Amino acid sequence: PRSCRVVLAPLTRQRSYGNVPQPHAGVYYAQRATKGGLLIAEATGVSDTAQGYKDAPGVWTKEQIDAWKPVVDAVHAKGALFFCQIWHAGRVSNYKLQPNGQAPISSTDKQVSPQMSADGRLEEFSPPRRLAKDEIPNVVDDFREAARNAIAAGVRRC
């Protein structure tokens, strides 16, 4: 019997150099797509402040949207559905990943403790900056725009 993937759970590939999905992402996802299956994309940042991992994809620029299109098309060509998992890493980030080296934004100013990564490296996180109440709508808008951008890239609404 031929195997059939029903759902591909998300993971963090960290191969979207400069936060832009690369052509090999289309190959990766299409190889795992089956007719009627559901593929959930790796965590995809909603803005430049949403990044918590180097080279994780985003969906906030035209370049990123255009880069997602062939990935989504390759999955759809196999008859599978593609779900773009949009996210904001919040305080699980560091200065190096933030615009202009600023503090990560979060609902709290409490820093995440250092953690051991899967490859044995100690990951350290920068102290976050607590969002002011009047800044929260901006993050909500980032999610709204990212959802629209994912649809523009070809992800179908469910």
XYZ file of N, CA and C in Angstrom, residues 2-154:
459
model
N 0.415 2.236 -0.736
C 1.120 3.512 -0.834
C 0.812 4.362 0.397
N 1.824 4.995 0.955
C 1.578 5.819 2.138
C 0.916 7.129 1.734
N 0.139 7.652 2.639
C -0.582 8.892 2.387
C -0.461 9.773 3.615
N 0.073 10.951 3.420
C 0.191 11.890 4.538
C -1.139 12.608 4.683
N -1.684 12.558 5.862
C -2.939 13.241 6.123
C -2.649 14.675 6.556
N -1.715 14.840 7.514
C -1.355 16.171 7.993
C 0.156 16.224 8.204
N 0.772 17.303 7.738
C 2.172 17.569 8.044
C 2.180 18.658 9.096
N 2.641 18.307 10.273
C 2.699 19.274 11.370
C 3.775 20.319 11.083
N 3.624 21.500 11.645
C 4.610 22.558 11.410
C 5.921 22.277 12.135
N 6.960 22.886 11.637
C 8.271 22.802 12.255
C 9.036 24.057 11.904
N 10.170 24.257 12.509
C 10.975 25.428 12.216
C 12.174 24.987 11.392
N 12.158 25.317 10.104
C 13.215 24.879 9.205
C 14.408 25.834 9.196
N 14.172 27.128 9.399
C 15.209 28.161 9.408
C 16.048 28.153 8.126
N 15.370 28.081 6.987
C 16.055 28.098 5.698
C 15.506 29.180 4.779
N 14.833 30.156 5.357
C 14.291 31.280 4.599
C 15.235 32.458 4.790
N 16.314 32.443 4.037
C 17.382 33.422 4.208
C 16.852 34.835 4.030
N 17.147 35.684 5.016
C 16.622 37.031 5.007
C 15.117 37.072 5.230
N 14.575 36.007 5.826
C 13.142 35.860 6.109
C 12.289 35.718 4.854
N 12.929 35.338 3.732
C 12.226 35.141 2.463
C 12.268 33.648 2.118
N 11.101 33.017 1.920
C 11.102 31.603 1.520
C 11.932 31.406 0.246
N 12.692 30.336 0.222
C 13.576 30.047 -0.903
C 12.939 29.001 -1.824
N 13.417 28.895 -3.063
C 12.835 27.918 -3.999
C 12.807 26.491 -3.460
N 13.803 26.113 -2.671
C 13.822 24.735 -2.150
C 12.661 24.461 -1.205
N 12.011 25.496 -0.683
C 10.848 25.283 0.175
C 9.705 24.654 -0.619
N 9.563 25.047 -1.873
C 8.533 24.450 -2.725
C 8.771 22.968 -2.921
N 10.028 22.598 -3.124
C 10.381 21.181 -3.279
C 10.089 20.437 -1.980
N 10.516 20.993 -0.865
C 10.321 20.368 0.441
C 8.846 20.095 0.700
N 8.019 21.113 0.578
C 6.595 20.943 0.877
C 5.903 20.057 -0.158
N 6.228 20.210 -1.433
C 5.587 19.382 -2.468
C 5.930 17.907 -2.275
N 7.143 17.590 -1.843
C 7.521 16.197 -1.600
C 6.682 15.568 -0.502
N 6.126 16.381 0.356
C 5.359 15.873 1.495
C 3.852 16.000 1.303
N 3.446 16.539 0.171
C 2.029 16.751 -0.119
C 1.404 15.522 -0.754
N 0.181 15.213 -0.335
C -0.596 14.150 -0.960
C -2.005 14.677 -1.192
N -2.658 14.104 -2.146
C -4.014 14.539 -2.484
C -4.905 14.475 -1.237
N -5.529 15.600 -0.934
C -6.413 15.680 0.220
C -5.699 15.910 1.538
N -4.355 15.914 1.527
C -3.599 16.143 2.754
C -3.570 17.613 3.128
N -3.161 17.880 4.333
C -3.036 19.242 4.849
C -1.600 19.456 5.285
N -0.966 20.482 4.743
C 0.379 20.850 5.166
C 0.302 22.167 5.917
N 0.889 22.193 7.106
C 0.925 23.400 7.912
C 2.337 23.961 7.813
N 2.436 25.171 7.312
C 3.748 25.807 7.118
C 4.453 26.012 8.446
N 5.764 26.132 8.332
C 6.539 26.501 9.505
C 6.069 27.867 10.005
N 6.340 28.173 11.250
C 5.926 29.444 11.824
C 6.418 30.584 10.943
N 5.497 31.442 10.548
C 5.770 32.507 9.591
C 5.471 33.848 10.244
N 6.496 34.672 10.349
C 6.365 35.945 11.053
C 5.412 36.912 10.387
N 4.673 37.651 11.227
C 3.700 38.626 10.737
C 4.315 40.004 10.523
N 5.519 40.226 11.049
C 6.181 41.531 10.908
C 7.661 41.373 11.225
N 8.409 42.449 10.998
C 9.839 42.381 11.304
C 10.100 42.309 12.804
N 9.124 42.655 13.627
C 9.293 42.520 15.085
C 8.863 41.149 15.593
N 8.322 40.314 14.713
C 7.769 39.009 15.115
C 8.805 37.898 15.133
N 10.002 38.150 14.644
C 10.981 37.093 14.451
C 11.632 36.647 15.758
N 11.677 35.330 15.925
C 12.319 34.757 17.097
C 13.446 33.808 16.730
N 13.565 33.500 15.438
C 14.592 32.572 14.969
C 15.183 33.107 13.677
N 16.485 32.990 13.548
C 17.168 33.425 12.337
C 16.650 32.634 11.133
N 16.441 33.334 10.039
C 16.044 32.732 8.759
C 14.701 32.003 8.789
N 13.816 32.413 9.685
C 12.444 31.921 9.656
C 11.682 32.776 8.641
N 10.706 32.209 7.936
C 10.022 32.980 6.901
C 9.086 34.036 7.470
N 8.783 34.987 6.624
C 7.813 36.010 6.969
C 6.789 36.140 5.861
N 5.774 36.943 6.123
C 4.749 37.195 5.114
C 4.263 38.647 5.237
N 5.220 39.566 5.480
C 4.848 40.970 5.634
C 5.333 41.849 4.491
N 6.141 41.318 3.557
C 6.606 42.130 2.426
C 6.148 41.514 1.099
N 6.161 42.320 0.060
C 5.793 41.824 -1.269
C 6.764 40.725 -1.710
N 8.046 40.889 -1.415
C 9.037 39.870 -1.777
C 8.703 38.527 -1.124
N 8.304 38.552 0.135
C 7.940 37.318 0.834
C 6.671 36.702 0.245
N 5.676 37.530 -0.028
C 4.434 37.030 -0.633
C 4.747 36.355 -1.966
N 5.530 37.030 -2.796
C 5.892 36.472 -4.107
C 6.681 35.173 -3.971
N 7.507 35.072 -2.937
C 8.294 33.852 -2.721
C 7.425 32.695 -2.242
N 6.349 32.997 -1.509
C 5.435 31.940 -1.052
C 4.595 31.380 -2.198
N 4.308 32.196 -3.216
C 3.402 31.766 -4.294
C 3.808 30.442 -4.940
N 5.055 30.261 -5.391
C 5.400 28.964 -5.997
C 5.390 27.803 -5.002
N 5.625 28.088 -3.739
C 5.561 27.048 -2.707
C 4.121 26.559 -2.590
N 3.205 27.497 -2.451
C 1.787 27.167 -2.331
C 1.296 26.474 -3.601
N 1.709 26.984 -4.760
C 1.302 26.371 -6.036
C 1.773 24.921 -6.131
N 2.995 24.651 -5.674
C 3.545 23.287 -5.737
C 2.736 22.333 -4.852
N 2.303 22.806 -3.707
C 1.489 21.983 -2.803
C 0.101 21.759 -3.405
N -0.492 22.813 -3.916
C -1.819 22.690 -4.526
C -1.788 21.789 -5.757
N -0.685 21.807 -6.502
C -0.560 20.957 -7.691
C -0.621 19.476 -7.325
N -0.249 19.151 -6.098
C -0.313 17.764 -5.614
C -1.678 17.429 -5.022
N -2.587 18.422 -5.001
C -3.929 18.187 -4.479
C -4.056 18.356 -2.983
N -3.060 18.956 -2.357
C -3.084 19.146 -0.909
C -3.482 20.577 -0.560
N -3.903 20.749 0.666
C -4.209 22.069 1.206
C -2.972 22.583 1.934
N -2.811 23.898 1.939
C -1.661 24.506 2.589
C -2.159 25.565 3.556
N -1.753 25.456 4.808
C -2.139 26.390 5.848
C -0.913 27.170 6.271
N -0.973 28.487 6.218
C 0.149 29.318 6.635
C -0.015 29.646 8.116
N 0.879 29.127 8.924
C 0.854 29.353 10.364
C 1.537 30.698 10.649
N 0.744 31.731 10.893
C 1.334 33.043 11.171
C 1.524 33.198 12.678
N 2.608 33.890 13.025
C 2.908 34.024 14.447
C 3.728 35.256 14.750
N 3.837 35.521 16.041
C 4.721 36.555 16.580
C 5.449 35.895 17.741
N 6.774 35.877 17.692
C 7.558 35.185 18.719
C 7.552 35.906 20.064
N 7.144 37.164 20.089
C 7.097 37.898 21.352
C 8.452 37.987 22.018
N 8.501 37.619 23.281
C 9.739 37.754 24.062
C 10.762 36.666 23.764
N 10.385 35.661 23.002
C 11.324 34.595 22.650
C 12.131 35.058 21.435
N 12.952 36.058 21.669
C 13.730 36.674 20.604
C 14.945 37.345 21.228
N 15.727 37.982 20.390
C 16.855 38.744 20.894
C 17.117 39.954 20.011
N 17.958 40.836 20.490
C 18.227 42.097 19.793
C 18.663 41.882 18.347
N 19.463 40.840 18.098
C 19.993 40.594 16.748
C 18.894 40.371 15.709
N 17.744 39.880 16.138
C 16.659 39.564 15.208
C 15.642 40.689 15.070
N 15.807 41.741 15.830
C 14.834 42.825 15.845
C 15.299 44.014 15.004
N 14.345 44.761 14.432
C 14.714 45.943 13.648
C 15.531 46.919 14.490
N 16.619 47.378 13.922
C 17.500 48.349 14.577
C 18.017 47.884 15.940
N 18.045 46.556 16.167
C 18.572 46.023 17.414
C 17.743 46.358 18.637
N 16.478 46.688 18.422
C 15.618 47.057 19.543
C 15.256 45.840 20.395
N 14.656 46.086 21.531
C 14.203 45.006 22.409
C 13.007 44.305 21.774
N 12.907 42.987 21.939
C 11.703 42.286 21.469
C 10.479 42.855 22.180
N 9.343 42.850 21.494
C 8.111 43.332 22.122
C 7.305 42.149 22.628
N 6.589 42.385 23.735
C 5.847 41.315 24.372
C 4.736 41.896 25.242
N 3.992 41.003 25.852
C 2.975 41.427 26.810
C 3.584 41.637 28.195
N 4.851 41.284 28.324
C 5.547 41.385 29.611
C 6.961 41.896 29.389
N 7.581 42.341 30.455
C 8.987 42.729 30.373
C 9.888 41.664 31.006
N 9.312 40.493 31.304
C 10.090 39.398 31.902
C 10.864 38.660 30.817
N 12.141 38.499 31.042
C 13.030 37.832 30.098
C 12.876 36.312 30.180
N 12.983 35.645 29.028
C 12.963 34.188 28.979
C 14.335 33.686 29.439
N 14.350 32.652 30.265
C 15.608 32.064 30.732
C 16.338 31.401 29.570
N 17.667 31.359 29.624
C 18.411 30.655 28.575
C 17.936 29.204 28.476
N 17.929 28.684 27.255
C 17.472 27.319 27.019
C 18.427 26.608 26.067
N 18.526 25.304 26.232
C 19.354 24.490 25.357
C 18.570 24.205 24.073
N 19.170 24.489 22.921
C 18.503 24.227 21.643
C 18.643 22.747 21.288
N 17.910 22.334 20.278
C 17.929 20.933 19.846
C 19.322 20.492 19.411
N 20.131 21.434 18.908
C 21.481 21.067 18.464
C 22.545 21.288 19.541
N 22.102 21.487 20.783
C 23.040 21.558 21.900
C 23.611 22.940 22.184
N 23.137 23.961 21.498
C 23.614 25.324 21.754
C 22.756 25.964 22.850
N 23.371 26.797 23.647
C 22.634 27.542 24.653
C 22.055 28.785 23.977
N 20.744 28.900 23.978
C 20.089 30.063 23.382
C 19.760 31.060 24.474
N 20.132 32.313 24.213
C 19.850 33.366 25.170
C 18.905 34.369 24.529
N 18.019 34.913 25.337
C 16.994 35.823 24.858
C 17.177 37.181 25.511
N 16.949 38.227 24.737
C 17.105 39.592 25.236
C 15.901 39.990 26.084
N 16.113 40.891 27.032
C 14.978 41.377 27.818
C 13.967 42.059 26.885
N 12.704 41.691 26.984
C 11.697 42.298 26.111
C 11.203 43.642 26.653
N 10.527 44.335 25.772
C 9.852 45.576 26.149
C 8.350 45.311 26.165
N 7.710 45.628 27.271
C 6.266 45.442 27.384
C 5.562 46.466 26.490
N 4.639 45.965 25.669
C 3.858 46.864 24.830
C 2.956 47.755 25.669
N 2.794 48.982 25.238
C 1.798 49.864 25.838
C 0.437 49.481 25.262
N -0.623 49.757 26.001
C -1.966 49.392 25.539
C -2.268 49.946 24.153
N -1.814 51.158 23.894
C -2.127 51.759 22.590
C -1.311 51.142 21.443
N -0.321 50.296 21.752
C 0.459 49.613 20.711
C -0.153 48.274 20.303
N -1.012 47.721 21.124
C -1.604 46.406 20.849
C -2.337 46.372 19.520
N -3.125 47.389 19.157
C -3.797 47.345 17.852
C -2.827 47.216 16.664
N -1.601 47.722 16.822
C -0.614 47.589 15.745
C -0.253 46.124 15.508
N -0.109 45.369 16.576
C 0.211 43.943 16.451
C -0.991 43.188 15.879
N -2.181 43.550 16.317
C -3.394 42.944 15.749
C -3.441 43.215 14.244
N -3.137 44.448 13.853
C -3.107 44.791 12.425
C -2.045 43.993 11.679
N -0.895 43.725 12.323
C 0.142 42.893 11.690
C -0.416 41.510 11.360
N -1.171 40.931 12.282
C -1.774 39.610 12.031
C -2.812 39.691 10.912
N -3.618 40.738 10.939
C -4.647 40.913 9.903
C -3.992 41.008 8.520
N -2.955 41.836 8.418
C -2.274 42.028 7.134
C -1.551 40.752 6.702
N -0.950 40.045 7.645
C -0.266 38.787 7.308
C -1.256 37.759 6.769
N -2.443 37.706 7.355
C -3.470 36.779 6.855
C -3.868 37.155 5.432
N -4.048 38.431 5.182
C -4.361 38.883 3.813
C -3.223 38.545 2.854
N -1.999 38.728 3.309
C -0.836 38.434 2.469
C -0.734 36.946 2.157
N -1.036 36.105 3.140
C -1.022 34.656 2.893
C -2.055 34.287 1.848
N -3.207 34.894 1.918
C -4.252 34.651 0.906
C -3.769 35.135 -0.456
N -3.111 36.284 -0.488
C -2.552 36.819 -1.741
C -1.502 35.869 -2.318
N -0.810 35.131 -1.447
C 0.206 34.166 -1.900
C -0.419 32.875 -2.412
N -1.730 32.750 -2.228
C -2.424 31.560 -2.761
C -2.973 30.600 -1.735
